[in-house]
Amino acid sequence: MEPYVSTDHRPERTGADAGLRLWYPRPADEWLRALPVGNGRLGAMVFGGTDTERLQLNEDTLWAGGPHDYDNPRALASLSEARRLVFEGRWDEARALVDSDLMGVPVKQLQYQTVGDLLLSFDGGGTEDAEVSGYRRELDLATAVASVEYERGGVRHRREVFASAPDGVVVVRLTADTPGALSFTASLGSPLRSASSSPDPTGIALDGRGDDAQGIAGALRFRCLVRAVAEDGEVCSADGELRVTGATAVTLLVSAATNHRDWRGVDDDPGAAAVRAARPLTAAAARSYAELRARHVADHAALFDRVRLDLPATPAAARPTDERVADFARGDDPHLVALYFAYGRYLLIACSRPGSQPANLQGLWNDLTDPPWGGKYTININTEMNYWPAAPANLLECWEPLFDLLDDLAAAGARTARAMYGARGWVAHHNTDLWRGTAPVDGAFWGMWPTGGAWLALSVWEHHRFTGDTEALRGRYPVLAGAARFFLDSLVTDPATGELVTCPSLSPENAHHPGPGGSLCAGPTMDNEILRDLFDATAECAELLGVDEELAKEARAARDRLAPMRVGALGQLQEWREDWDAQAPEQGHRHVSHLYALHPGNRITRRGTPELFEAARTTLELRGDAGTGWSLAWKINFWARLEDGARSYKLLADQLTPERTAPNLFDLHPPFQIDGNFGATSGIAEWLVQSHAGEVHLLPALPPALPEGSVRGLLARGGFEVGVTWRGGALAGAELVSRGGRRARVRTAGEVRVLHDGRPVETVRPEAGVVEFGTVAGGVYRLLPE
């Protein structure tokens, strides 16, 4: 047990100096207290011990199993019978057939895995029993550097850890303020099949392979390398243990790689992982620590510094982060909202970079060989939620891995569309993995949902709505068109209503009737909402690009035959075409899928569809405020879209409790699942700027608990960058930067005047609180209350 002095000896900061830092007065004694660093591909959780330091490591392509075709060869022959059973309301029989003939083979996909741990064991030079004082462990979000500092036996020790994107390695810097006072051993270990070695006098290696799982052999081999660069003292390595003696400053470089090629296969060369791991390590070793750090900080800042949310820092902001979470409900720490928002942006930067795998259920960070829900990509809400902040929070580059995933799914899903549905285009159901499984999995109750790929594909159109980037749209349009073609072929006519419906399908993970088949149905509300958006987006893209005229016509014709949204007997938006909501077994179910058209969709708005808007509100009241972490996050966004900042803030306060937020601010599903972090980040942005309804709405859902503040750098659809300042709960001023020169339509609570280069801008005021004006690309427009 490590000795500690009382917390009275810890360094303190005033609230005003708290900055965007997570900090703690003691080391992490569990994984959910450790601090995450990442460069998109490599991640580490930093524990900050004084006797020992643990860095738990991840590489984003290290998964169990190998390339696999999950498609069920019996599916196509049984599809029509499954549809008949659903239309006849014989749901339990339908489930039995779906489970036997329409589920993927195997029925479970493969899981994300950990590389293992880098362990540092410190030799105190006779001070092992000395008291530790002045301890501070922190993560500076602005620099993406985790640090540990403490004094022991009269020696001040400091460590810094960061994961560098430009240099492709994790960097650990260890220093002591007394010459020669730094001695330690370093070793690597893994729960996977592995062996450590000493490939050279200053380094150690760990070689291993991913697990076999679901009857599929582990195809991935990995290598993790650590190299010590000491400025003094001695370094030696033997039998997989690295020894540093009598040093004052040492830099450890950590690299890891696998032989993953793509979803279709791995590199069969047994040395592929070793070559890939060594390449960035060798290059990084040629740079000084100062240069490595400067390159890392500049790269991170280029993304992180685009947006800044400033909220008042009270004395509570000087307290350790876990204490702030525990006390947030008391209501005296508005700065924690700004920290939590910044942390969400930090996490997306750290776990999703161009060329990396997209953020999975745990982002990048996982210490298990079989994490909860496999750490996979669950695309009936969770993966989509991971990327909700990407555009509003001005991190468009971090969205790129999702578009790479879509390219893969379009190829893998075309195989599934042909084999299991006899359809053109491509399909993906509610889950996928590194190997891009697209067949239904996990069982009929959860997996028989064909619309996950369509929801993901709408990111293509959303990207264009924010950026106006026609060339990017042209390159990605085939993904959108392929998703539409699948549904043009696979939708069937309901014999009772004549409506086009998905069948069999379900409203994600919810049941309308008790019994094993109670989730199965035809044409649930969420499917119709997503497909209406998909068909419209495909048609609009085709017209904009001047392609696929016939496809656009077919898409619009199919859209018109989809069931409309309906209001049920309780005044709620119906989750299914039939008014089954009141008899559903779980009245407080965590998924509220049928409100997709409120958020992230845009077909339910206060001014455009007032009846549906009120039905959505009623639905949320009936469903209640309870939920898992990501469910609360979605409700934060729902209530923001309902322009109820007080209720939305209340849900964030429910999330920012020790039961829902870990000491390191990771969202607890429970257990950990990162989508809640990203969903809440999106919701905070929605309080301040909304742009889904064809206009830029400033402060649409500002919580009364946050009457003072400012934000800069948020993005709005139409190609605008937005900054807003508010005082006394009202707009004090705003700034719009026009990226594309489009006409602006802005909604505010009161009237505003618009200035460009200090001169009034000619405006049109179509209604109270709305102003329209032309812009020029690059122009900066100031909005001031009249």
Short mmCIF file of C-alpha atoms in Angstrom, two decimals, residues 390-608:
data_model
loop_
_atom_site.label_atom_id
_atom_site.label_comp_id
_atom_site.label_asym_id
_atom_site.label_seq_id
_atom_site.Cartn_x
_atom_site.Cartn_y
_atom_site.Cartn_z
CA ALA A 390 -18.48 15.79 -34.86
CA ALA A 391 -20.03 18.58 -36.94
CA PRO A 392 -21.58 20.92 -34.32
CA ALA A 393 -18.44 20.75 -32.18
CA ASN A 394 -16.25 21.56 -35.21
CA LEU A 395 -14.43 18.22 -35.50
CA LEU A 396 -15.23 17.29 -39.08
CA GLU A 397 -11.95 15.41 -39.52
CA CYS A 398 -12.88 13.13 -36.63
CA TRP A 399 -15.96 12.08 -38.62
CA GLU A 400 -13.81 10.56 -41.38
CA PRO A 401 -13.43 7.07 -39.83
CA LEU A 402 -17.21 6.71 -39.91
CA PHE A 403 -17.25 7.34 -43.65
CA ASP A 404 -14.52 4.72 -44.08
CA LEU A 405 -16.71 2.32 -42.10
CA LEU A 406 -19.62 3.11 -44.42
CA ASP A 407 -17.49 2.25 -47.45
CA ASP A 408 -16.71 -1.12 -45.89
CA LEU A 409 -20.31 -1.78 -44.87
CA ALA A 410 -21.56 -0.92 -48.35
CA ALA A 411 -19.30 -3.65 -49.75
CA ALA A 412 -19.93 -6.25 -47.05
CA GLY A 413 -23.62 -5.35 -46.88
CA ALA A 414 -24.10 -5.83 -50.62
CA ARG A 415 -23.21 -9.48 -50.09
CA THR A 416 -25.79 -9.73 -47.30
CA ALA A 417 -28.45 -7.93 -49.35
CA ARG A 418 -28.08 -10.44 -52.18
CA ALA A 419 -27.73 -13.57 -50.06
CA MET A 420 -30.39 -12.91 -47.44
CA TYR A 421 -32.90 -10.62 -49.19
CA GLY A 422 -32.31 -11.09 -52.92
CA ALA A 423 -31.95 -7.32 -53.13
CA ARG A 424 -29.70 -4.76 -54.77
CA GLY A 425 -27.78 -2.21 -52.75
CA TRP A 426 -26.50 -2.96 -49.27
CA VAL A 427 -27.82 -3.53 -45.77
CA ALA A 428 -26.49 -3.60 -42.21
CA HIS A 429 -28.55 -4.50 -39.18
CA HIS A 430 -28.09 -3.45 -35.55
CA ASN A 431 -24.43 -4.37 -35.01
CA THR A 432 -21.10 -4.65 -36.77
CA ASP A 433 -17.47 -5.38 -35.85
CA LEU A 434 -13.93 -5.05 -37.20
CA TRP A 435 -14.78 -7.71 -39.78
CA ARG A 436 -17.82 -5.71 -40.94
CA GLY A 437 -20.49 -8.28 -40.21
CA THR A 438 -23.77 -7.05 -41.70
CA ALA A 439 -26.16 -9.97 -41.09
CA PRO A 440 -28.65 -9.87 -38.19
CA VAL A 441 -27.01 -11.06 -34.95
CA ASP A 442 -27.66 -11.59 -31.24
CA GLY A 443 -31.15 -13.04 -31.72
CA ALA A 444 -34.41 -12.03 -33.34
CA PHE A 445 -35.55 -9.86 -30.43
CA TRP A 446 -32.62 -7.44 -30.92
CA GLY A 447 -31.07 -8.22 -34.27
CA MET A 448 -33.91 -8.35 -36.80
CA TRP A 449 -33.66 -4.66 -37.62
CA PRO A 450 -32.53 -3.89 -41.18
CA THR A 451 -32.22 -0.11 -40.85
CA GLY A 452 -28.90 0.46 -39.06
CA GLY A 453 -26.96 0.94 -42.27
CA ALA A 454 -29.54 3.39 -43.59
CA TRP A 455 -29.23 5.50 -40.42
CA LEU A 456 -25.44 5.54 -40.70
CA ALA A 457 -25.63 6.38 -44.41
CA LEU A 458 -27.52 9.59 -43.65
CA SER A 459 -24.23 10.92 -42.25
CA VAL A 460 -23.25 11.48 -45.88
CA TRP A 461 -26.06 13.99 -46.33
CA GLU A 462 -25.55 15.57 -42.91
CA HIS A 463 -21.91 16.24 -43.76
CA HIS A 464 -23.02 18.09 -46.87
CA ARG A 465 -25.62 20.08 -44.95
CA PHE A 466 -22.92 21.36 -42.62
CA THR A 467 -20.17 21.88 -45.19
CA GLY A 468 -21.65 22.24 -48.66
CA ASP A 469 -18.73 20.08 -49.84
CA THR A 470 -20.03 18.81 -53.17
CA GLU A 471 -16.90 16.87 -54.04
CA ALA A 472 -17.05 14.91 -50.80
CA LEU A 473 -20.73 14.28 -51.49
CA ARG A 474 -19.96 13.03 -54.99
CA GLY A 475 -17.45 10.52 -53.63
CA ARG A 476 -19.79 9.27 -50.90
CA TYR A 477 -23.06 9.33 -52.85
CA PRO A 478 -22.83 5.65 -53.91
CA VAL A 479 -23.12 4.66 -50.23
CA LEU A 480 -26.34 6.63 -49.90
CA ALA A 481 -27.73 5.40 -53.20
CA GLY A 482 -26.89 1.79 -52.36
CA ALA A 483 -28.76 2.02 -49.06
CA ALA A 484 -31.80 3.41 -50.89
CA ARG A 485 -31.69 0.69 -53.56
CA PHE A 486 -31.78 -1.99 -50.91
CA PHE A 487 -35.02 -0.69 -49.46
CA LEU A 488 -36.58 -0.09 -52.86
CA ASP A 489 -36.13 -3.84 -53.39
CA SER A 490 -36.85 -5.11 -49.87
CA LEU A 491 -39.86 -3.06 -48.76
CA VAL A 492 -43.11 -4.98 -49.08
CA THR A 493 -46.75 -3.96 -49.21
CA ASP A 494 -48.75 -4.45 -46.04
CA PRO A 495 -51.79 -6.42 -47.25
CA ALA A 496 -54.01 -4.68 -44.70
CA THR A 497 -53.06 -1.05 -45.39
CA GLY A 498 -51.24 -0.90 -48.73
CA GLU A 499 -48.34 0.90 -47.03
CA LEU A 500 -44.75 0.03 -47.89
CA VAL A 501 -43.10 -1.49 -44.83
CA THR A 502 -39.94 -3.10 -43.58
CA CYS A 503 -40.75 -6.67 -42.57
CA PRO A 504 -39.66 -8.37 -40.44
CA SER A 505 -38.35 -5.50 -38.34
CA LEU A 506 -38.63 -4.06 -34.83
CA SER A 507 -38.42 -0.83 -32.90
CA PRO A 508 -34.90 -1.21 -31.51
CA GLU A 509 -34.80 -3.52 -28.50
CA ASN A 510 -38.36 -2.76 -27.40
CA ALA A 511 -41.38 -5.05 -27.33
CA HIS A 512 -44.96 -4.14 -28.14
CA HIS A 513 -46.36 -7.36 -26.65
CA PRO A 514 -45.10 -9.85 -24.05
CA GLY A 515 -43.65 -13.09 -25.30
CA PRO A 516 -40.44 -14.07 -27.09
CA GLY A 517 -41.55 -12.57 -30.41
CA GLY A 518 -43.04 -9.41 -29.01
CA SER A 519 -40.52 -7.09 -30.62
CA LEU A 520 -41.11 -8.23 -34.21
CA CYS A 521 -43.37 -6.11 -36.38
CA ALA A 522 -43.77 -4.50 -39.78
CA GLY A 523 -42.95 -0.86 -40.48
CA PRO A 524 -42.17 0.54 -37.01
CA THR A 525 -42.23 4.31 -36.75
CA MET A 526 -38.45 4.68 -36.58
CA ASP A 527 -37.97 2.75 -39.82
CA ASN A 528 -40.45 4.97 -41.63
CA GLU A 529 -38.77 8.11 -40.31
CA ILE A 530 -35.29 6.96 -41.31
CA LEU A 531 -36.40 5.76 -44.74
CA ARG A 532 -38.28 8.97 -45.45
CA ASP A 533 -35.02 10.82 -44.74
CA LEU A 534 -33.01 8.31 -46.76
CA PHE A 535 -35.22 8.53 -49.83
CA ASP A 536 -35.35 12.33 -49.70
CA ALA A 537 -31.60 12.64 -49.17
CA THR A 538 -30.87 10.25 -52.03
CA ALA A 539 -33.17 12.13 -54.38
CA GLU A 540 -31.77 15.54 -53.40
CA CYS A 541 -28.19 14.31 -53.78
CA ALA A 542 -28.92 12.75 -57.16
CA GLU A 543 -30.44 16.00 -58.42
CA LEU A 544 -27.61 18.10 -57.01
CA LEU A 545 -24.99 15.87 -58.65
CA GLY A 546 -26.94 15.42 -61.88
CA VAL A 547 -27.06 11.61 -61.65
CA ASP A 548 -29.55 8.76 -61.20
CA GLU A 549 -32.70 10.55 -62.30
CA GLU A 550 -34.68 7.32 -62.29
CA LEU A 551 -33.47 6.39 -58.79
CA ALA A 552 -34.58 9.78 -57.49
CA LYS A 553 -38.07 9.22 -58.91
CA GLU A 554 -38.31 5.73 -57.42
CA ALA A 555 -37.11 7.00 -54.03
CA ARG A 556 -39.71 9.77 -53.89
CA ALA A 557 -42.48 7.41 -54.99
CA ALA A 558 -41.54 4.93 -52.26
CA ARG A 559 -41.33 7.72 -49.67
CA ASP A 560 -44.93 8.68 -50.40
CA ARG A 561 -46.10 5.15 -49.65
CA LEU A 562 -44.48 4.96 -46.21
CA ALA A 563 -46.76 5.19 -43.18
CA PRO A 564 -47.03 8.68 -41.67
CA MET A 565 -46.23 9.44 -38.06
CA ARG A 566 -49.35 9.00 -35.96
CA VAL A 567 -50.57 10.33 -32.63
CA GLY A 568 -51.99 7.67 -30.32
CA ALA A 569 -54.79 7.60 -27.78
CA LEU A 570 -52.51 8.84 -24.99
CA GLY A 571 -51.52 11.86 -27.07
CA GLN A 572 -48.13 10.23 -27.70
CA LEU A 573 -46.24 9.69 -30.91
CA GLN A 574 -46.88 6.06 -31.72
CA GLU A 575 -43.83 3.79 -31.63
CA TRP A 576 -45.52 1.40 -34.03
CA ARG A 577 -48.08 1.90 -36.78
CA GLU A 578 -50.62 0.29 -34.48
CA ASP A 579 -51.41 2.10 -31.21
CA TRP A 580 -49.68 -0.46 -28.98
CA ASP A 581 -47.72 1.93 -26.75
CA ALA A 582 -49.95 1.76 -23.69
CA GLN A 583 -49.71 -2.04 -23.53
CA ALA A 584 -45.97 -2.33 -24.16
CA PRO A 585 -44.32 -4.40 -21.40
CA GLU A 586 -41.64 -1.79 -20.58
CA GLN A 587 -43.26 1.62 -20.26
CA GLY A 588 -39.96 3.24 -19.29
CA HIS A 589 -37.85 1.55 -21.94
CA ARG A 590 -34.36 3.00 -22.48
CA HIS A 591 -34.77 3.32 -26.28
CA VAL A 592 -37.05 6.10 -27.50
CA SER A 593 -36.42 5.22 -31.13
CA HIS A 594 -39.63 6.63 -32.56
CA LEU A 595 -38.52 10.16 -31.64
CA TYR A 596 -35.76 9.91 -34.26
CA ALA A 597 -37.68 12.54 -36.27
CA LEU A 598 -37.26 14.98 -33.35
CA HIS A 599 -33.56 14.22 -32.94
CA PRO A 600 -31.30 13.61 -34.76
CA GLY A 601 -33.87 13.99 -37.56
CA ASN A 602 -35.70 17.22 -38.28
CA ARG A 603 -39.24 16.32 -39.31
CA ILE A 604 -40.69 17.17 -35.90
CA THR A 605 -40.30 20.87 -35.09
CA ARG A 606 -42.17 23.37 -32.98
CA ARG A 607 -43.19 25.56 -35.91
CA GLY A 608 -43.42 23.04 -38.72
#
